[in-house]
Amino acid sequence: AGLYKKNNTYYIFVTGAPEVVFAMCTTVSERTQMQLSALLTQGLRIVAAAERVVELHEFDNNNVEANMLPGLL
């Protein structure tokens, strides 16, 4: 996981295997699931990414990598 700041807003960003990253997400759209399935059918290796806005005090919490918003790379 990585932390970055843009315009005074902090974001946490994670990448990894889709099944691991998607488990951190609140929802994964049907469209994203269909895109993943189509890419995997082609034999491609897929890296998923997710991010969310965080407050700095959340880094004391073990659930900082929860409620993420997913995507595919």
Backbone atoms as SQL, in Angstrom:
CREATE TABLE atoms (id INTEGER PRIMARY KEY, chain TEXT, resi INTEGER, resn TEXT, atom TEXT, x REAL, y REAL, z REAL);
INSERT INTO atoms VALUES
  (1, 'A', 1, 'ALA', 'N', 0.848, -1.178, 0.000),
  (2, 'A', 1, 'ALA', 'CA', 0.000, 0.000, 0.000),
  (3, 'A', 1, 'ALA', 'C', 0.885, 1.229, 0.000),
  (4, 'A', 2, 'GLY', 'N', 0.365, 2.255, -0.622),
  (5, 'A', 2, 'GLY', 'CA', 1.086, 3.510, -0.651),
  (6, 'A', 2, 'GLY', 'C', 0.158, 4.645, -0.258),
  (7, 'A', 3, 'LEU', 'N', 0.740, 5.691, 0.220),
  (8, 'A', 3, 'LEU', 'CA', -0.006, 6.876, 0.622),
  (9, 'A', 3, 'LEU', 'C', 0.475, 8.040, -0.223),
  (10, 'A', 4, 'TYR', 'N', -0.452, 8.806, -0.747),
  (11, 'A', 4, 'TYR', 'CA', -0.050, 10.017, -1.449),
  (12, 'A', 4, 'TYR', 'C', -1.017, 11.144, -1.136),
  (13, 'A', 5, 'LYS', 'N', -0.536, 12.361, -1.330),
  (14, 'A', 5, 'LYS', 'CA', -1.312, 13.556, -1.039),
  (15, 'A', 5, 'LYS', 'C', -1.481, 14.354, -2.322),
  (16, 'A', 6, 'LYS', 'N', -2.699, 14.762, -2.589),
  (17, 'A', 6, 'LYS', 'CA', -2.980, 15.592, -3.749),
  (18, 'A', 6, 'LYS', 'C', -3.992, 16.651, -3.328),
  (19, 'A', 7, 'ASN', 'N', -3.626, 17.913, -3.480),
  (20, 'A', 7, 'ASN', 'CA', -4.514, 19.024, -3.127),
  (21, 'A', 7, 'ASN', 'C', -5.049, 18.906, -1.693),
  (22, 'A', 8, 'ASN', 'N', -4.174, 18.645, -0.762),
  (23, 'A', 8, 'ASN', 'CA', -4.517, 18.541, 0.666),
  (24, 'A', 8, 'ASN', 'C', -5.449, 17.386, 0.994),
  (25, 'A', 9, 'THR', 'N', -5.559, 16.414, 0.097),
  (26, 'A', 9, 'THR', 'CA', -6.343, 15.212, 0.345),
  (27, 'A', 9, 'THR', 'C', -5.390, 14.028, 0.305),
  (28, 'A', 10, 'TYR', 'N', -5.511, 13.134, 1.286),
  (29, 'A', 10, 'TYR', 'CA', -4.663, 11.942, 1.346),
  (30, 'A', 10, 'TYR', 'C', -5.405, 10.744, 0.772),
  (31, 'A', 11, 'TYR', 'N', -4.674, 9.939, 0.013),
  (32, 'A', 11, 'TYR', 'CA', -5.219, 8.739, -0.607),
  (33, 'A', 11, 'TYR', 'C', -4.339, 7.552, -0.231),
  (34, 'A', 12, 'ILE', 'N', -4.968, 6.394, -0.039),
  (35, 'A', 12, 'ILE', 'CA', -4.206, 5.157, 0.079),
  (36, 'A', 12, 'ILE', 'C', -4.454, 4.388, -1.212),
  (37, 'A', 13, 'PHE', 'N', -3.394, 3.769, -1.723),
  (38, 'A', 13, 'PHE', 'CA', -3.427, 3.095, -3.011),
  (39, 'A', 13, 'PHE', 'C', -2.813, 1.719, -2.849),
  (40, 'A', 14, 'VAL', 'N', -3.490, 0.692, -3.349),
  (41, 'A', 14, 'VAL', 'CA', -2.953, -0.670, -3.296),
  (42, 'A', 14, 'VAL', 'C', -3.027, -1.305, -4.683),
  (43, 'A', 15, 'THR', 'N', -2.103, -2.216, -4.953),
  (44, 'A', 15, 'THR', 'CA', -2.131, -3.007, -6.176),
  (45, 'A', 15, 'THR', 'C', -1.865, -4.456, -5.802),
  (46, 'A', 16, 'GLY', 'N', -2.287, -5.357, -6.678),
  (47, 'A', 16, 'GLY', 'CA', -2.041, -6.771, -6.436),
  (48, 'A', 16, 'GLY', 'C', -2.974, -7.639, -7.247),
  (49, 'A', 17, 'ALA', 'N', -3.032, -8.899, -6.869),
  (50, 'A', 17, 'ALA', 'CA', -3.909, -9.853, -7.534),
  (51, 'A', 17, 'ALA', 'C', -5.363, -9.399, -7.374),
  (52, 'A', 18, 'PRO', 'N', -6.160, -9.494, -8.432),
  (53, 'A', 18, 'PRO', 'CA', -7.546, -9.020, -8.355),
  (54, 'A', 18, 'PRO', 'C', -8.333, -9.584, -7.170),
  (55, 'A', 19, 'GLU', 'N', -8.189, -10.872, -6.888),
  (56, 'A', 19, 'GLU', 'CA', -8.977, -11.451, -5.792),
  (57, 'A', 19, 'GLU', 'C', -8.579, -10.871, -4.434),
  (58, 'A', 20, 'VAL', 'N', -7.326, -10.482, -4.294),
  (59, 'A', 20, 'VAL', 'CA', -6.862, -9.888, -3.031),
  (60, 'A', 20, 'VAL', 'C', -7.321, -8.437, -2.936),
  (61, 'A', 21, 'VAL', 'N', -7.113, -7.684, -4.007),
  (62, 'A', 21, 'VAL', 'CA', -7.498, -6.270, -3.998),
  (63, 'A', 21, 'VAL', 'C', -9.013, -6.121, -3.903),
  (64, 'A', 22, 'PHE', 'N', -9.760, -6.910, -4.661),
  (65, 'A', 22, 'PHE', 'CA', -11.220, -6.798, -4.633),
  (66, 'A', 22, 'PHE', 'C', -11.791, -7.147, -3.264),
  (67, 'A', 23, 'ALA', 'N', -11.109, -7.993, -2.506),
  (68, 'A', 23, 'ALA', 'CA', -11.568, -8.324, -1.153),
  (69, 'A', 23, 'ALA', 'C', -11.494, -7.103, -0.235),
  (70, 'A', 24, 'MET', 'N', -10.687, -6.117, -0.587),
  (71, 'A', 24, 'MET', 'CA', -10.562, -4.890, 0.200),
  (72, 'A', 24, 'MET', 'C', -11.615, -3.857, -0.180),
  (73, 'A', 25, 'CYS', 'N', -12.349, -4.117, -1.245),
  (74, 'A', 25, 'CYS', 'CA', -13.281, -3.132, -1.791),
  (75, 'A', 25, 'CYS', 'C', -14.693, -3.330, -1.257),
  (76, 'A', 26, 'THR', 'N', -15.416, -2.223, -1.142),
  (77, 'A', 26, 'THR', 'CA', -16.808, -2.307, -0.692),
  (78, 'A', 26, 'THR', 'C', -17.667, -2.932, -1.772),
  (79, 'A', 27, 'THR', 'N', -17.439, -2.562, -3.017),
  (80, 'A', 27, 'THR', 'CA', -18.171, -3.148, -4.140),
  (81, 'A', 27, 'THR', 'C', -17.237, -3.256, -5.331),
  (82, 'A', 28, 'VAL', 'N', -17.524, -4.216, -6.183),
  (83, 'A', 28, 'VAL', 'CA', -16.825, -4.353, -7.460),
  (84, 'A', 28, 'VAL', 'C', -17.929, -4.448, -8.506),
  (85, 'A', 29, 'SER', 'N', -17.945, -3.520, -9.433),
  (86, 'A', 29, 'SER', 'CA', -19.034, -3.461, -10.409),
  (87, 'A', 29, 'SER', 'C', -19.056, -4.695, -11.294),
  (88, 'A', 30, 'GLU', 'N', -20.217, -4.962, -11.823),
  (89, 'A', 30, 'GLU', 'CA', -20.370, -6.078, -12.757),
  (90, 'A', 30, 'GLU', 'C', -19.502, -5.842, -13.994),
  (91, 'A', 31, 'ARG', 'N', -19.389, -4.585, -14.404),
  (92, 'A', 31, 'ARG', 'CA', -18.556, -4.253, -15.565),
  (93, 'A', 31, 'ARG', 'C', -17.094, -4.614, -15.313),
  (94, 'A', 32, 'THR', 'N', -16.590, -4.285, -14.128),
  (95, 'A', 32, 'THR', 'CA', -15.209, -4.620, -13.785),
  (96, 'A', 32, 'THR', 'C', -15.021, -6.132, -13.754),
  (97, 'A', 33, 'GLN', 'N', -15.972, -6.847, -13.193),
  (98, 'A', 33, 'GLN', 'CA', -15.896, -8.312, -13.150),
  (99, 'A', 33, 'GLN', 'C', -15.892, -8.898, -14.562),
  (100, 'A', 34, 'MET', 'N', -16.713, -8.328, -15.454),
  (101, 'A', 34, 'MET', 'CA', -16.766, -8.819, -16.839),
  (102, 'A', 34, 'MET', 'C', -15.459, -8.517, -17.568),
  (103, 'A', 35, 'GLN', 'N', -14.887, -7.329, -17.335),
  (104, 'A', 35, 'GLN', 'CA', -13.605, -6.993, -17.959),
  (105, 'A', 35, 'GLN', 'C', -12.512, -7.939, -17.477),
  (106, 'A', 36, 'LEU', 'N', -12.496, -8.216, -16.186),
  (107, 'A', 36, 'LEU', 'CA', -11.510, -9.131, -15.630),
  (108, 'A', 36, 'LEU', 'C', -11.657, -10.510, -16.258),
  (109, 'A', 37, 'SER', 'N', -12.868, -11.005, -16.327),
  (110, 'A', 37, 'SER', 'CA', -13.113, -12.327, -16.905),
  (111, 'A', 37, 'SER', 'C', -12.648, -12.394, -18.360),
  (112, 'A', 38, 'ALA', 'N', -12.940, -11.350, -19.131),
  (113, 'A', 38, 'ALA', 'CA', -12.540, -11.323, -20.538),
  (114, 'A', 38, 'ALA', 'C', -11.022, -11.326, -20.680),
  (115, 'A', 39, 'LEU', 'N', -10.333, -10.576, -19.845),
  (116, 'A', 39, 'LEU', 'CA', -8.873, -10.524, -19.904),
  (117, 'A', 39, 'LEU', 'C', -8.249, -11.853, -19.480),
  (118, 'A', 40, 'LEU', 'N', -8.809, -12.464, -18.439),
  (119, 'A', 40, 'LEU', 'CA', -8.289, -13.753, -17.975),
  (120, 'A', 40, 'LEU', 'C', -8.515, -14.845, -19.018),
  (121, 'A', 41, 'THR', 'N', -9.625, -14.771, -19.744),
  (122, 'A', 41, 'THR', 'CA', -9.920, -15.740, -20.803),
  (123, 'A', 41, 'THR', 'C', -8.855, -15.686, -21.894),
  (124, 'A', 42, 'GLN', 'N', -8.255, -14.513, -22.076),
  (125, 'A', 42, 'GLN', 'CA', -7.194, -14.351, -23.075),
  (126, 'A', 42, 'GLN', 'C', -5.844, -14.827, -22.554),
  (127, 'A', 43, 'GLY', 'N', -5.817, -15.279, -21.314),
  (128, 'A', 43, 'GLY', 'CA', -4.571, -15.768, -20.734),
  (129, 'A', 43, 'GLY', 'C', -3.668, -14.663, -20.205),
  (130, 'A', 44, 'LEU', 'N', -4.203, -13.482, -20.042),
  (131, 'A', 44, 'LEU', 'CA', -3.399, -12.359, -19.571),
  (132, 'A', 44, 'LEU', 'C', -3.278, -12.362, -18.051),
  (133, 'A', 45, 'ARG', 'N', -2.169, -11.854, -17.567),
  (134, 'A', 45, 'ARG', 'CA', -1.993, -11.649, -16.130),
  (135, 'A', 45, 'ARG', 'C', -2.499, -10.248, -15.816),
  (136, 'A', 46, 'ILE', 'N', -3.287, -10.140, -14.784),
  (137, 'A', 46, 'ILE', 'CA', -3.942, -8.881, -14.464),
  (138, 'A', 46, 'ILE', 'C', -3.487, -8.378, -13.098),
  (139, 'A', 47, 'VAL', 'N', -3.255, -7.088, -13.011),
  (140, 'A', 47, 'VAL', 'CA', -2.979, -6.428, -11.737),
  (141, 'A', 47, 'VAL', 'C', -4.164, -5.516, -11.455),
  (142, 'A', 48, 'ALA', 'N', -4.724, -5.647, -10.283),
  (143, 'A', 48, 'ALA', 'CA', -5.818, -4.769, -9.873),
  (144, 'A', 48, 'ALA', 'C', -5.251, -3.643, -9.026),
  (145, 'A', 49, 'ALA', 'N', -5.962, -2.540, -9.014),
  (146, 'A', 49, 'ALA', 'CA', -5.578, -1.391, -8.198),
  (147, 'A', 49, 'ALA', 'C', -6.827, -0.859, -7.517),
  (148, 'A', 50, 'ALA', 'N', -6.623, -0.269, -6.360),
  (149, 'A', 50, 'ALA', 'CA', -7.739, 0.345, -5.645),
  (150, 'A', 50, 'ALA', 'C', -7.209, 1.522, -4.841),
  (151, 'A', 51, 'GLU', 'N', -8.080, 2.483, -4.600),
  (152, 'A', 51, 'GLU', 'CA', -7.695, 3.632, -3.800),
  (153, 'A', 51, 'GLU', 'C', -8.896, 4.127, -3.017),
  (154, 'A', 52, 'ARG', 'N', -8.617, 4.955, -2.023),
  (155, 'A', 52, 'ARG', 'CA', -9.668, 5.666, -1.304),
  (156, 'A', 52, 'ARG', 'C', -9.055, 6.839, -0.566),
  (157, 'A', 53, 'VAL', 'N', -9.911, 7.781, -0.255),
  (158, 'A', 53, 'VAL', 'CA', -9.503, 8.936, 0.546),
  (159, 'A', 53, 'VAL', 'C', -9.388, 8.472, 1.990),
  (160, 'A', 54, 'VAL', 'N', -8.341, 8.928, 2.670),
  (161, 'A', 54, 'VAL', 'CA', -8.145, 8.561, 4.076),
  (162, 'A', 54, 'VAL', 'C', -7.839, 9.802, 4.902),
  (163, 'A', 55, 'GLU', 'N', -8.132, 9.702, 6.163),
  (164, 'A', 55, 'GLU', 'CA', -7.735, 10.711, 7.135),
  (165, 'A', 55, 'GLU', 'C', -6.470, 10.190, 7.817),
  (166, 'A', 56, 'LEU', 'N', -5.554, 11.057, 8.132),
  (167, 'A', 56, 'LEU', 'CA', -4.285, 10.613, 8.711),
  (168, 'A', 56, 'LEU', 'C', -4.479, 9.830, 10.011),
  (169, 'A', 57, 'HIS', 'N', -5.491, 10.139, 10.807),
  (170, 'A', 57, 'HIS', 'CA', -5.697, 9.405, 12.060),
  (171, 'A', 57, 'HIS', 'C', -6.074, 7.945, 11.822),
  (172, 'A', 58, 'GLU', 'N', -6.512, 7.594, 10.608),
  (173, 'A', 58, 'GLU', 'CA', -6.886, 6.217, 10.300),
  (174, 'A', 58, 'GLU', 'C', -5.682, 5.278, 10.278),
  (175, 'A', 59, 'PHE', 'N', -4.483, 5.805, 10.183),
  (176, 'A', 59, 'PHE', 'CA', -3.313, 4.937, 10.100),
  (177, 'A', 59, 'PHE', 'C', -2.998, 4.256, 11.415),
  (178, 'A', 60, 'ASP', 'N', -3.723, 4.597, 12.468),
  (179, 'A', 60, 'ASP', 'CA', -3.626, 3.864, 13.725),
  (180, 'A', 60, 'ASP', 'C', -4.544, 2.652, 13.716),
  (181, 'A', 61, 'ASN', 'N', -5.340, 2.529, 12.671),
  (182, 'A', 61, 'ASN', 'CA', -6.354, 1.481, 12.565),
  (183, 'A', 61, 'ASN', 'C', -5.853, 0.384, 11.622),
  (184, 'A', 62, 'ASN', 'N', -6.062, -0.867, 11.983),
  (185, 'A', 62, 'ASN', 'CA', -5.634, -1.990, 11.142),
  (186, 'A', 62, 'ASN', 'C', -6.493, -2.154, 9.895),
  (187, 'A', 63, 'ASN', 'N', -7.622, -1.470, 9.820),
  (188, 'A', 63, 'ASN', 'CA', -8.522, -1.598, 8.674),
  (189, 'A', 63, 'ASN', 'C', -8.316, -0.505, 7.637),
  (190, 'A', 64, 'VAL', 'N', -7.145, 0.081, 7.578),
  (191, 'A', 64, 'VAL', 'CA', -6.901, 1.175, 6.646),
  (192, 'A', 64, 'VAL', 'C', -7.077, 0.718, 5.202),
  (193, 'A', 65, 'GLU', 'N', -6.829, -0.548, 4.900),
  (194, 'A', 65, 'GLU', 'CA', -6.983, -1.071, 3.542),
  (195, 'A', 65, 'GLU', 'C', -8.347, -1.718, 3.378),
  (196, 'A', 66, 'ALA', 'N', -9.389, -1.026, 3.784),
  (197, 'A', 66, 'ALA', 'CA', -10.759, -1.497, 3.620),
  (198, 'A', 66, 'ALA', 'C', -11.550, -0.408, 2.908),
  (199, 'A', 67, 'ASN', 'N', -12.675, -0.795, 2.345),
  (200, 'A', 67, 'ASN', 'CA', -13.572, 0.155, 1.672),
  (201, 'A', 67, 'ASN', 'C', -12.903, 0.871, 0.511),
  (202, 'A', 68, 'MET', 'N', -12.132, 0.132, -0.277),
  (203, 'A', 68, 'MET', 'CA', -11.398, 0.689, -1.403),
  (204, 'A', 68, 'MET', 'C', -12.287, 0.740, -2.640),
  (205, 'A', 69, 'LEU', 'N', -11.866, 1.526, -3.637),
  (206, 'A', 69, 'LEU', 'CA', -12.537, 1.621, -4.942),
  (207, 'A', 69, 'LEU', 'C', -11.648, 0.934, -5.969),
  (208, 'A', 70, 'PRO', 'N', -12.157, -0.113, -6.666),
  (209, 'A', 70, 'PRO', 'CA', -11.305, -0.954, -7.514),
  (210, 'A', 70, 'PRO', 'C', -11.138, -0.468, -8.945),
  (211, 'A', 71, 'GLY', 'N', -10.129, -1.065, -9.603),
  (212, 'A', 71, 'GLY', 'CA', -9.874, -0.891, -11.028),
  (213, 'A', 71, 'GLY', 'C', -8.902, -1.942, -11.501),
  (214, 'A', 72, 'LEU', 'N', -8.680, -2.027, -12.799),
  (215, 'A', 72, 'LEU', 'CA', -7.760, -3.015, -13.379),
  (216, 'A', 72, 'LEU', 'C', -6.642, -2.294, -14.117),
  (217, 'A', 73, 'LEU', 'N', -5.447, -2.883, -14.082),
  (218, 'A', 73, 'LEU', 'CA', -4.312, -2.334, -14.836),
  (219, 'A', 73, 'LEU', 'C', -3.904, -3.328, -15.910);
